[in-house]
Every structure is written in structure tokens, then in C-alpha cells.
Amino acid sequence: MTMINFLEAVKHQLHQFVEIGHSKPVHLMQNQLINDIYHAIDHNQMVMLTSNQKTYKGYINHYDRERQAIFIEQDKIISMIELDEIKRLKIISQRG
């Protein structure tokens, strides 16, 4: 590996860190996101989700594998958010 390639790799990792908050490879982050989604669904947990356009606080209704999207219920309104639009997902609490 030449020094230039090494510097480019470091610059790429730094860019990834700034853009998405960590330096994990994208496919591993997406797997973790999907695991968190299923966990929230299975345990009926409220989530706070930040997408490109909006922040949602509610319950994940279901995950559509074919569309690569989730449906989240907030104030009796269901919204569809594609996985690649999700910037952050945080589990808040469990439904009573």
C-alpha cells in the first residue's frame, strides 16, 4: 500500500465518521439498525428516529424487507421511512 492510498483510506474513514457518526462499514451499521428495529418491534418499545427530514417518536409498526423501509406510528399517524434515510434510531421505553 502506498502512502497516498493509505491517506485516501484514512480520509475516507474520517469522511464516513463525520457523515454517519461512526466508522463501521455501512453494511454492518445497516445490520445493526435492522437488529435494533426487530428488537423494538418484538419488545414493543418506543423509539426516537431521526431521518433526513424529520424526527419521529413512536412505535415501529413493522419492517418491510422488500421496500427496505419501516413504518412508524406517531400520534395515530403511520409514516414510512426508508432505511437509507434513517440517521439515528434510539430505543426509549417499553409500551405498558
C-alpha positions as CSV (number, residue, x, y, z in Angstrom):
1,M,0.0,0.0,0.0
2,T,1.5,3.3,-1.0
3,M,1.4,6.3,1.3
4,I,-1.2,8.1,-1.0
5,N,-3.6,5.1,-0.8
6,F,-3.2,5.0,2.9
7,L,-4.0,8.7,3.2
8,E,-7.0,8.3,0.9
9,A,-8.3,5.4,3.1
10,V,-7.9,7.4,6.2
11,K,-9.6,10.4,4.6
12,H,-12.5,8.1,3.5
13,Q,-12.9,6.7,7.0
14,L,-12.8,10.2,8.5
15,H,-15.5,11.3,6.0
16,Q,-17.6,8.3,6.9
17,F,-17.2,9.1,10.6
18,V,-18.3,12.7,10.1
19,E,-21.3,11.7,7.9
20,I,-22.7,8.9,9.9
21,G,-21.4,9.2,13.3
22,H,-19.1,6.2,13.3
23,S,-16.5,4.4,11.2
24,K,-18.1,1.0,10.9
25,P,-18.7,-0.3,7.4
26,V,-22.1,0.7,6.1
27,H,-23.3,-2.9,5.7
28,L,-22.5,-3.6,9.4
29,M,-24.3,-0.5,10.5
30,Q,-27.3,-1.4,8.5
31,N,-27.3,-4.9,10.0
32,Q,-27.2,-3.3,13.5
33,L,-30.0,-1.0,12.5
34,I,-32.2,-3.9,11.3
35,N,-31.4,-5.8,14.6
36,D,-32.5,-2.7,16.6
37,I,-35.7,-2.4,14.5
38,Y,-36.7,-6.0,15.2
39,H,-35.8,-5.7,18.8
40,A,-38.0,-2.6,19.2
41,I,-40.9,-4.4,17.4
42,D,-40.5,-7.6,19.4
43,H,-40.4,-5.8,22.7
44,N,-43.0,-3.2,21.9
45,Q,-40.5,-0.4,22.6
46,M,-40.9,3.3,21.8
47,V,-38.2,4.7,19.6
48,M,-36.9,8.1,18.6
49,L,-35.9,8.1,15.0
50,T,-34.2,10.8,13.1
51,S,-34.5,10.8,9.3
52,N,-33.2,13.1,6.6
53,Q,-36.3,15.3,7.0
54,K,-37.8,14.8,10.4
55,T,-37.6,13.3,13.9
56,Y,-40.2,10.8,14.9
57,K,-41.1,9.5,18.4
58,G,-43.4,6.5,18.4
59,Y,-43.6,2.7,17.8
60,I,-42.4,0.8,14.8
61,N,-45.4,-0.8,13.3
62,H,-43.5,-3.1,11.0
63,Y,-40.4,-3.5,8.8
64,D,-40.9,-4.1,5.1
65,R,-37.9,-6.1,3.9
66,E,-38.8,-5.7,0.2
67,R,-39.0,-1.9,0.3
68,Q,-36.2,-1.7,2.9
69,A,-38.4,0.6,4.9
70,I,-40.1,0.8,8.3
71,F,-43.5,2.1,9.3
72,I,-43.6,4.1,12.5
73,E,-46.7,5.1,14.4
74,Q,-46.7,8.6,15.9
75,D,-49.8,10.2,17.3
76,K,-52.0,7.7,15.4
77,I,-50.3,8.6,12.1
78,I,-48.2,5.9,10.4
79,S,-45.2,7.1,8.3
80,M,-43.0,5.1,6.0
81,I,-39.2,5.8,6.3
82,E,-36.7,4.0,4.1
83,L,-33.6,2.6,5.8
84,D,-31.2,4.7,3.9
85,E,-33.0,7.9,5.2
86,I,-32.5,6.9,8.9
87,K,-29.8,8.9,10.5
88,R,-30.3,7.7,14.1
89,L,-32.5,5.2,16.0
90,K,-32.7,5.3,19.8
91,I,-34.9,2.9,21.9
92,I,-36.7,5.0,24.5
93,S,-39.1,2.8,26.5
94,Q,-41.3,-0.2,26.6
95,R,-45.1,0.0,26.0
96,G,-47.1,-0.7,29.1
